[in-house]
Structures are given as structure tokens and as C-alpha cells.
Tab-separated table of C-alpha atoms and ligand atoms in Angstrom:
chain	number	residue	atom	x	y	z
A	1	MET	CA	77.976	118.558	118.629
A	2	LYS	CA	81.686	117.858	118.935
A	3	GLN	CA	83.739	120.551	117.249
A	4	THR	CA	87.182	119.788	115.864
A	5	ILE	CA	89.826	122.431	116.373
A	6	LEU	CA	92.767	122.145	114.043
A	7	VAL	CA	95.360	124.883	114.377
A	8	LEU	CA	97.999	125.867	111.849
A	9	GLU	CA	100.980	124.340	113.653
A	10	GLN	CA	99.139	120.993	113.893
A	11	HIS	CA	98.225	121.194	110.230
A	12	ILE	CA	101.828	121.785	109.206
A	13	LEU	CA	102.924	118.778	111.264
A	14	GLU	CA	100.256	116.621	109.631
A	15	GLN	CA	101.361	117.803	106.188
A	16	GLN	CA	104.832	116.789	107.180
A	17	ARG	CA	103.701	113.260	108.057
A	18	ALA	CA	101.920	112.979	104.680
A	19	HIS	CA	104.924	114.347	102.785
A	20	PRO	CA	108.018	113.130	104.598
A	21	CYS	CA	110.274	115.381	102.510
A	22	ALA	CA	108.989	118.254	104.639
A	23	SER	CA	111.257	118.270	107.655
A	24	GLY	CA	110.502	119.197	111.256
A	25	GLU	CA	112.863	122.137	110.961
A	26	PHE	CA	110.674	123.543	108.266
A	27	SER	CA	107.637	123.507	110.567
A	28	TRP	CA	109.775	125.273	113.158
A	29	LEU	CA	110.531	127.994	110.617
A	30	LEU	CA	106.902	128.423	109.566
A	31	SER	CA	105.864	128.727	113.188
A	32	ALA	CA	108.164	131.772	113.485
A	33	ILE	CA	106.247	133.405	110.658
A	34	THR	CA	102.868	132.636	112.206
A	35	LEU	CA	104.082	134.005	115.539
A	36	ALA	CA	105.238	137.218	113.854
A	37	THR	CA	101.955	137.675	112.020
A	38	ARG	CA	99.990	137.184	115.257
A	39	VAL	CA	102.063	139.953	116.803
A	40	ILE	CA	101.577	142.210	113.746
A	41	SER	CA	97.847	141.507	113.815
A	42	ALA	CA	97.715	142.673	117.446
A	43	HIS	CA	99.548	145.899	116.527
A	44	VAL	CA	97.226	146.525	113.573
A	45	ARG	CA	94.150	146.044	115.788
A	46	ARG	CA	95.410	148.647	118.274
A	47	ALA	CA	96.873	151.018	115.681
A	48	GLY	CA	94.363	153.814	116.222
A	49	LEU	CA	94.807	153.713	120.016
A	50	VAL	CA	98.557	154.057	120.262
A	51	ASP	CA	100.889	156.328	118.368
A	52	ILE	CA	101.825	153.986	115.532
A	53	LEU	CA	99.846	155.438	112.662
A	54	GLY	CA	101.450	157.691	110.067
A	55	GLU	CA	104.786	158.039	108.378
A	56	THR	CA	108.202	157.765	109.982
A	57	GLY	CA	109.568	160.516	107.737
A	58	ALA	CA	111.968	158.073	106.067
A	59	THR	CA	111.864	156.753	102.498
A	60	ASN	CA	112.641	153.111	101.707
A	61	VAL	CA	114.734	151.618	98.903
A	62	GLN	CA	111.616	151.628	96.697
A	63	GLY	CA	111.308	155.409	97.116
A	64	GLU	CA	108.127	155.028	99.198
A	65	MET	CA	107.312	156.757	102.476
A	66	VAL	CA	107.894	154.354	105.345
A	67	GLN	CA	104.958	154.009	107.723
A	68	LYS	CA	105.504	153.395	111.422
A	69	LEU	CA	103.647	150.095	111.134
A	70	ASP	CA	105.934	149.048	108.240
A	71	VAL	CA	108.870	149.322	110.621
A	72	ILE	CA	107.095	147.457	113.411
A	73	ALA	CA	106.071	144.652	111.046
A	74	ASN	CA	109.561	144.406	109.552
A	75	ASP	CA	111.261	144.280	112.957
A	76	THR	CA	108.755	141.762	114.289
A	77	ILE	CA	109.333	139.315	111.449
A	78	ALA	CA	113.103	139.816	111.576
A	79	THR	CA	113.144	139.198	115.332
A	80	CYS	CA	110.983	136.078	115.179
A	81	LEU	CA	112.981	134.585	112.302
A	82	GLY	CA	116.239	135.556	113.958
A	83	TYR	CA	115.542	133.023	116.714
A	84	ARG	CA	115.286	130.173	114.188
A	85	ASP	CA	118.751	128.762	113.607
A	86	ASN	CA	117.764	127.271	110.250
A	87	VAL	CA	117.151	130.670	108.622
A	88	GLY	CA	120.278	131.836	106.809
A	89	ILE	CA	119.128	134.865	104.853
A	90	MET	CA	116.231	137.308	105.124
A	91	VAL	CA	115.087	139.626	102.363
A	92	SER	CA	112.513	142.316	103.069
A	93	GLU	CA	110.829	144.962	100.978
A	94	GLU	CA	111.859	147.439	103.646
A	95	ASP	CA	115.577	146.577	103.681
A	96	ASP	CA	118.026	147.797	101.026
A	97	GLU	CA	120.191	144.711	101.358
A	98	PRO	CA	119.597	141.098	102.430
A	99	ARG	CA	120.273	140.274	106.068
A	100	ILE	CA	122.775	137.451	106.320
A	101	LEU	CA	122.065	135.635	109.561
A	102	LYS	CA	124.335	132.644	109.134
A	103	GLU	CA	127.034	131.621	106.707
A	104	PRO	CA	126.245	128.848	104.195
A	105	ASP	CA	128.374	126.206	105.887
A	106	ASP	CA	126.037	126.277	108.865
A	107	ARG	CA	122.854	124.247	108.663
A	108	ALA	CA	120.919	127.457	108.056
A	109	LYS	CA	119.513	126.417	104.728
A	110	TYR	CA	116.377	128.535	104.416
A	111	ILE	CA	115.948	131.950	102.827
A	112	VAL	CA	112.841	133.901	103.794
A	113	LEU	CA	111.691	136.769	101.570
A	114	PHE	CA	108.830	138.961	102.672
A	115	ASP	CA	106.776	142.082	102.264
A	116	PRO	CA	106.134	142.812	105.936
A	117	LEU	CA	103.133	145.086	105.426
A	118	ASP	CA	101.705	145.156	101.949
A	119	GLY	CA	99.342	147.975	101.030
A	120	SER	CA	100.743	150.144	103.790
A	121	SER	CA	99.523	153.351	102.171
A	122	ASN	CA	96.084	152.100	103.286
A	123	ILE	CA	96.969	151.816	106.971
A	124	ASP	CA	95.734	155.224	108.059
A	125	VAL	CA	92.288	154.689	106.544
A	126	ASN	CA	91.579	151.263	108.050
A	127	VAL	CA	91.680	149.392	104.759
A	128	SER	CA	92.894	145.767	104.696
A	129	ILE	CA	96.637	145.244	104.612
A	130	GLY	CA	98.741	142.105	104.655
A	131	THR	CA	102.024	140.238	104.953
A	132	ILE	CA	103.389	138.138	102.082
A	133	PHE	CA	106.209	135.564	102.395
A	134	SER	CA	108.200	133.239	100.197
A	135	ILE	CA	110.638	130.529	101.312
A	136	LEU	CA	113.567	129.242	99.295
A	137	GLN	CA	116.369	126.878	100.131
A	138	ARG	CA	120.035	127.738	99.720
A	139	ARG	CA	121.422	126.279	96.517
A	140	ASP	CA	124.112	123.625	96.721
A	141	ASP	CA	125.634	124.813	93.456
A	142	ALA	CA	125.999	128.512	94.341
A	143	GLY	CA	129.515	129.921	94.530
A	144	ALA	CA	131.034	130.480	97.967
A	145	GLY	CA	130.137	133.879	99.325
A	146	LYS	CA	127.749	134.558	96.443
A	147	VAL	CA	124.719	135.529	98.459
A	148	MET	CA	122.748	136.733	95.459
A	149	ASP	CA	123.054	133.330	93.748
A	150	HIS	CA	121.092	131.866	96.631
A	151	ILE	CA	118.480	134.590	96.599
A	152	LEU	CA	117.883	135.150	92.887
A	153	GLN	CA	116.134	131.862	92.208
A	154	PRO	CA	113.072	131.503	89.993
A	155	GLY	CA	109.715	131.205	91.721
A	156	TYR	CA	109.211	127.562	90.774
A	157	ARG	CA	111.964	126.751	93.300
A	158	GLN	CA	109.936	128.136	96.226
A	159	ILE	CA	109.343	125.478	98.847
A	160	ALA	CA	106.576	127.427	100.553
A	161	ALA	CA	104.704	130.681	100.270
A	162	GLY	CA	101.838	132.383	101.988
A	163	TYR	CA	100.125	135.560	103.001
A	164	VAL	CA	98.218	136.967	105.931
A	165	ILE	CA	95.434	139.507	105.534
A	166	TYR	CA	94.624	141.816	108.450
A	167	SER	CA	90.987	142.657	107.888
A	168	SER	CA	87.572	142.045	109.467
A	169	SER	CA	89.364	138.908	110.593
A	170	THR	CA	93.000	137.894	110.267
A	171	VAL	CA	93.383	135.112	107.708
A	172	MET	CA	96.445	133.151	106.630
A	173	ALA	CA	96.791	131.095	103.450
A	174	TYR	CA	99.862	128.991	102.753
A	175	THR	CA	101.161	126.341	100.401
A	176	THR	CA	104.106	123.999	100.467
A	177	GLY	CA	103.230	122.660	97.023
A	178	TYR	CA	100.447	120.365	98.232
A	179	GLY	CA	97.449	122.649	97.802
A	180	VAL	CA	96.477	125.877	99.508
A	181	HIS	CA	95.165	125.870	103.060
A	182	MET	CA	93.427	128.716	104.840
A	183	PHE	CA	93.232	129.627	108.518
A	184	THR	CA	91.491	132.313	110.552
A	185	LEU	CA	93.058	133.763	113.676
A	186	ASP	CA	90.785	133.035	116.613
A	187	PRO	CA	91.513	135.955	118.970
A	188	SER	CA	89.969	134.111	121.916
A	189	ILE	CA	92.704	131.451	121.817
A	190	GLY	CA	95.409	133.332	119.874
A	191	ALA	CA	95.747	130.584	117.269
A	192	PHE	CA	95.125	130.254	113.535
A	193	ARG	CA	92.309	127.703	113.092
A	194	LEU	CA	91.815	125.763	109.890
A	195	VAL	CA	88.833	127.013	107.903
A	196	ARG	CA	89.461	125.634	104.399
A	197	GLU	CA	91.731	122.903	103.127
A	198	HIS	CA	92.695	122.579	99.462
A	199	VAL	CA	91.257	125.918	98.422
A	200	THR	CA	90.488	126.112	94.712
A	201	MET	CA	90.165	129.279	92.680
A	202	PRO	CA	87.137	129.384	90.331
A	203	THR	CA	88.372	128.791	86.781
A	204	SER	CA	86.546	131.888	85.566
A	205	GLY	CA	85.066	135.011	87.094
A	206	LYS	CA	83.618	138.303	85.943
A	207	THR	CA	85.489	140.568	88.325
A	208	TYR	CA	88.499	142.534	87.155
A	209	SER	CA	90.771	144.348	89.542
A	210	VAL	CA	93.063	147.087	88.305
A	211	ASN	CA	93.923	150.714	88.966
A	212	GLU	CA	91.978	151.916	85.973
A	213	ALA	CA	93.124	155.510	86.443
A	214	TYR	CA	96.339	154.441	84.693
A	215	SER	CA	94.551	152.822	81.756
A	216	ARG	CA	95.836	155.297	79.182
A	217	GLN	CA	99.360	154.287	80.152
A	218	PHE	CA	98.714	150.542	79.747
A	219	PRO	CA	99.749	148.536	76.671
A	220	LYS	CA	97.152	148.734	73.902
A	221	GLY	CA	96.010	145.109	74.397
A	222	ILE	CA	95.211	145.758	78.070
A	223	GLN	CA	93.264	148.873	77.102
A	224	ASP	CA	91.349	146.732	74.582
A	225	TYR	CA	90.515	144.183	77.312
A	226	LEU	CA	89.318	146.988	79.609
A	227	ASP	CA	87.103	148.316	76.796
A	228	TRP	CA	85.762	144.825	76.090
A	229	VAL	CA	84.711	144.080	79.709
A	230	LYS	CA	82.307	147.017	79.490
A	231	THR	CA	80.521	145.772	76.370
A	232	ASP	CA	77.163	143.993	76.343
A	233	LYS	CA	78.878	141.017	74.766
A	234	ALA	CA	81.086	140.565	77.843
A	235	GLY	CA	77.961	139.934	79.888
A	236	GLY	CA	78.268	142.102	82.961
A	237	TYR	CA	81.691	142.425	84.568
A	238	GLY	CA	82.263	144.144	87.898
A	239	LEU	CA	85.314	146.152	88.975
A	240	ARG	CA	86.831	145.758	92.434
A	241	TYR	CA	90.096	147.449	93.393
A	242	ILE	CA	91.173	147.845	97.002
A	243	GLY	CA	94.737	148.918	96.330
A	244	SER	CA	96.198	146.339	98.716
A	245	LEU	CA	97.570	143.469	96.682
A	246	VAL	CA	96.929	140.904	99.407
A	247	ALA	CA	93.298	141.949	99.737
A	248	ASP	CA	92.679	142.088	95.991
A	249	PHE	CA	94.359	138.704	95.591
A	250	HIS	CA	92.447	137.137	98.492
A	251	ARG	CA	89.116	138.111	96.920
A	252	THR	CA	90.264	136.823	93.527
A	253	LEU	CA	91.357	133.518	95.065
A	254	LEU	CA	87.982	132.978	96.710
A	255	HIS	CA	85.594	134.448	94.133
A	256	GLY	CA	87.534	134.252	90.866
A	257	GLY	CA	88.311	136.935	88.308
A	258	VAL	CA	91.576	138.620	87.523
A	259	PHE	CA	93.955	141.112	89.126
A	260	LEU	CA	96.129	143.174	86.800
A	261	TYR	CA	99.064	145.489	87.393
A	262	PRO	CA	100.397	145.995	83.872
A	263	PRO	CA	103.381	148.143	82.883
A	264	THR	CA	102.698	151.877	82.981
A	265	LEU	CA	104.670	154.865	81.708
A	266	LYS	CA	105.733	155.557	85.304
A	267	ALA	CA	106.580	151.910	86.010
A	268	PRO	CA	107.508	150.368	82.626
A	269	LYS	CA	108.417	147.050	84.249
A	270	GLY	CA	105.316	147.059	86.444
A	271	LYS	CA	105.140	148.164	90.058
A	272	LEU	CA	104.964	144.954	92.046
A	273	ARG	CA	108.034	143.170	93.301
A	274	LEU	CA	108.889	139.769	91.843
A	275	LEU	CA	110.586	138.050	94.757
A	276	TYR	CA	108.254	138.777	97.647
A	277	GLU	CA	104.962	139.834	96.020
A	278	ALA	CA	104.450	138.219	92.606
A	279	ASN	CA	106.291	134.915	93.187
A	280	PRO	CA	104.561	133.845	96.421
A	281	LEU	CA	101.112	134.833	95.160
A	282	ALA	CA	101.778	133.099	91.826
A	283	PHE	CA	102.741	129.902	93.690
A	284	ILE	CA	99.503	130.079	95.674
A	285	ALA	CA	97.431	130.888	92.574
A	286	GLU	CA	98.811	127.913	90.666
A	287	GLN	CA	98.378	125.574	93.632
A	288	ALA	CA	94.726	126.661	93.751
A	289	GLY	CA	94.251	126.015	90.012
A	290	GLY	CA	94.734	129.609	88.837
A	291	SER	CA	97.591	131.168	86.910
A	292	ALA	CA	99.966	134.123	86.920
A	293	THR	CA	101.935	135.758	84.131
A	294	ASP	CA	103.814	138.969	83.427
A	295	GLY	CA	102.223	139.076	79.959
A	296	LYS	CA	105.138	137.320	78.309
A	297	GLN	CA	105.909	134.404	80.556
A	298	ARG	CA	104.757	132.491	83.620
A	299	ILE	CA	105.721	134.436	86.737
A	300	LEU	CA	107.242	131.327	88.348
A	301	ASP	CA	109.638	130.867	85.400
A	302	LYS	CA	111.113	134.351	85.583
A	303	ILE	CA	114.808	134.413	86.461
A	304	PRO	CA	115.284	137.306	88.880
A	305	THR	CA	118.202	139.612	88.280
A	306	SER	CA	117.983	141.929	91.267
A	307	LEU	CA	116.692	141.927	94.820
A	308	HIS	CA	113.858	144.432	94.484
A	309	GLU	CA	113.058	143.685	90.848
A	310	ARG	CA	109.630	144.743	89.664
A	311	THR	CA	107.307	142.911	87.349
A	312	SER	CA	103.967	143.338	85.680
A	313	LEU	CA	101.409	140.894	87.040
A	314	ILE	CA	98.232	139.328	85.727
A	315	ILE	CA	96.964	136.787	88.214
A	316	GLY	CA	93.736	134.960	88.895
A	317	SER	CA	91.284	132.530	87.345
A	318	LYS	CA	92.897	130.497	84.600
A	319	ASP	CA	90.357	131.368	81.890
A	320	GLU	CA	90.313	135.069	82.692
A	321	VAL	CA	94.115	135.364	82.735
A	322	GLU	CA	94.082	133.603	79.349
A	323	ARG	CA	91.455	136.042	78.070
A	324	VAL	CA	93.571	139.061	79.107
A	325	LEU	CA	96.559	137.508	77.344
A	326	SER	CA	94.529	136.926	74.182
A	327	PHE	CA	93.871	140.691	74.040
A	328	TRP	CA	97.453	141.584	74.948
A	329	ARG	CA	98.983	139.252	72.351
A	330	ALA	CA	96.548	140.321	69.582
B	1	AHM	P1	103.498	148.401	99.009
B	1	AHM	O1	104.074	147.039	99.110
B	1	AHM	O2	104.515	149.481	99.160
B	1	AHM	O3	102.312	148.604	99.885
B	1	AHM	O4	103.017	148.642	97.458
B	1	AHM	C1	102.332	147.664	96.774
B	1	AHM	C2	100.884	148.046	96.646
B	1	AHM	C3	100.036	146.817	96.418
B	1	AHM	O5	99.550	146.350	97.636
B	1	AHM	C4	98.925	147.321	95.539
B	1	AHM	O6	98.431	146.312	94.696
B	1	AHM	C5	99.591	148.394	94.750
B	1	AHM	O7	100.691	148.853	95.514
B	1	AHM	C6	98.686	149.555	94.492
B	1	AHM	O8	99.331	150.466	93.669
B	1	AHM	P2	98.570	151.736	93.051
B	1	AHM	O9	98.323	152.669	94.193
B	1	AHM	O10	99.524	152.275	92.039
B	1	AHM	O11	97.299	151.243	92.423
B	2	MG	MG1	103.702	145.246	98.885
């Protein structure tokens, strides 16, 4: 039987032919991200064999302990993007400030925002971790020298977003606004091969994903939802929580259900970051038929006010997100 091999770079080029607004330079940029994630995947696979497990001893801008692999992942993405002359600004969870690569009058029109290694507290125990990215374009109407005006754009302005999960296999999902497409890294050829085109999230699902240890700190409506899922009337819900956003989201995308990180007493605005965690995953969720909200408004409509802004996040199957909201609003 003849087997078709379609790799990510080919797929992006084909998307470009179908949607001529997507330029060749954009494919060039995305290929830098896929290159970086292949390199990160190789590091993750060998992590137990070489001395790259554990903490560096430093604390990042979020107040979290920086892992050695966080630094490797951050540097790898920065290096790969640095070679693309159309990337003007990079924003990373690990960097206090944005990196300005080129001034706005150059043709460097893209802004790449990323969480280089999400779930990094799980690294040492071999649990799935991931990379999340969001791509914006520089605004024509931003004031000269006003870097933050370019960066602090609402999520609906993203022109692409994606994630990579480093797990039993390395999988990438991305969207440019024309559906969600999924690829698996084939280690024998070093390329991401297409496994699913136009991925759709089930509209409902009886799996909820939340750090329930914080439940007493959650808003009353969320506590009510968590009580309800355990009743006979709810009809048999299951709880799954990995503690790596990418991994919990990936399962929710494929099997349905809902992921929640509501406000807590410790993190009254939520823990997850709007620009490079919630926004890209919300874009993917919506493109797959799901939805994402902070409890008050659609994630993609939120106007960011700072680089590392946090948000609460309820994301997943449309009906289940709606059900959580019905409890929260009650
Ligand atoms: P990180 O980006 O520093 O790894 O932090 C984000 C992670 C998410 O991957 C995950 O959903 C969440 O933190 C887990 O938080 P908690 O341990 O409070 O449940
Ligand atoms: Mg993260």
C-alpha cells in the first residue's frame, strides 16, 4: 500500500496556497519554531542521561524556580527565531522584558510570544511538558517606539498559535485560523508528520481537570460545579489533572471535557499567563469548536495590560464550559 507522507513544512505551504493572505515569510517563521521544538524534544528525551535536570538556582520574573531545561528551551527558541529576519519582537515567560530584535521600520513585522517549557515543575519526574506559542503582527497604528502597544494586543488578533507536547511521542498542533492541524514527530526522519487535519473538540465531555486541592479557595459557583459533578444526577464524571497545561489541554482537545484554573486566594487573578498560555490555547480551542473564558469574558477579547498578566481560565468543550459558567454566574 502506498503511504503518503505529509510533513509540517509542506502542510504550511499548502495552507498558504489555499489562503493566499498567508505569506511565504510566515512559513519561514513557523519553520523556525518547529526547528526549535525538534531540538527541545531531543534535549527532553536525553534529559536523564546528561546533567540538565534540576533547578538552576535562579528565580524568574514569575517568582518560580528556573529549571535547567527551561533555560535550554528558552535559548533554543530565541536562537532559532533570531535567524529569521521577519521576527521583530520576542516575548518569553522566562524573560522579564521583551527582546527587541529589529526596529519597526524594518520589515520585521512578526511578534512571537511563547512559554518555552510549560509544566516545567514536572520535568524531574518524567511527566509530559510542552511549548506554547502565539504569533501577532506589529500594529500599523502603534506609536513610534511604543513596543508595548505592539505586544499588548487582544488574542483575537493572533495570526497563528500552537503548542508542542513532549510525551510518549512529540506532537504539535497549530492553527492559522483555518482549523487545527496535528502532527507527530517521527524520530526516524526528524520531521513532524501530519496525523490529523481539522481536529474538532467534542462538544461535551464528562472529564473535568482542575487542581481540586485549591477548591476551598475557588469562587462559590466553581465550588458548586465541583460538588455537582460528583452527584448521581451528573451521571459519572471523571477527574484528570496532570498539572502541565499543555498536557491537560491536549487531552481535553481530543477527548472533550473542561480544564479549569479559577482565581484562588493565592492567585486572585488566576495563575496562567494571558499572552502566551491562555490566548494561544483559546485560539486553538475555538478553531476546534470549543471555547475559552475567564469567567467574565471570552479569553480572546481580553485587552492585555501587562506582559506577564495572569488570567483565570476555563477552556474546553463548548457545552461543558457553558455549564461551568452557569454555576459561576448563578
Ligand atoms: P509553568 O508555565 O511555570 O510551568 O506554570 C504553569 C503550570 C501549568 O502548566 C499548569 O496548568 C499549572 O501551572 C499547574 O499549577 P498548579 O501546580 O497550581 O496546579
Ligand atoms: Mg506555562
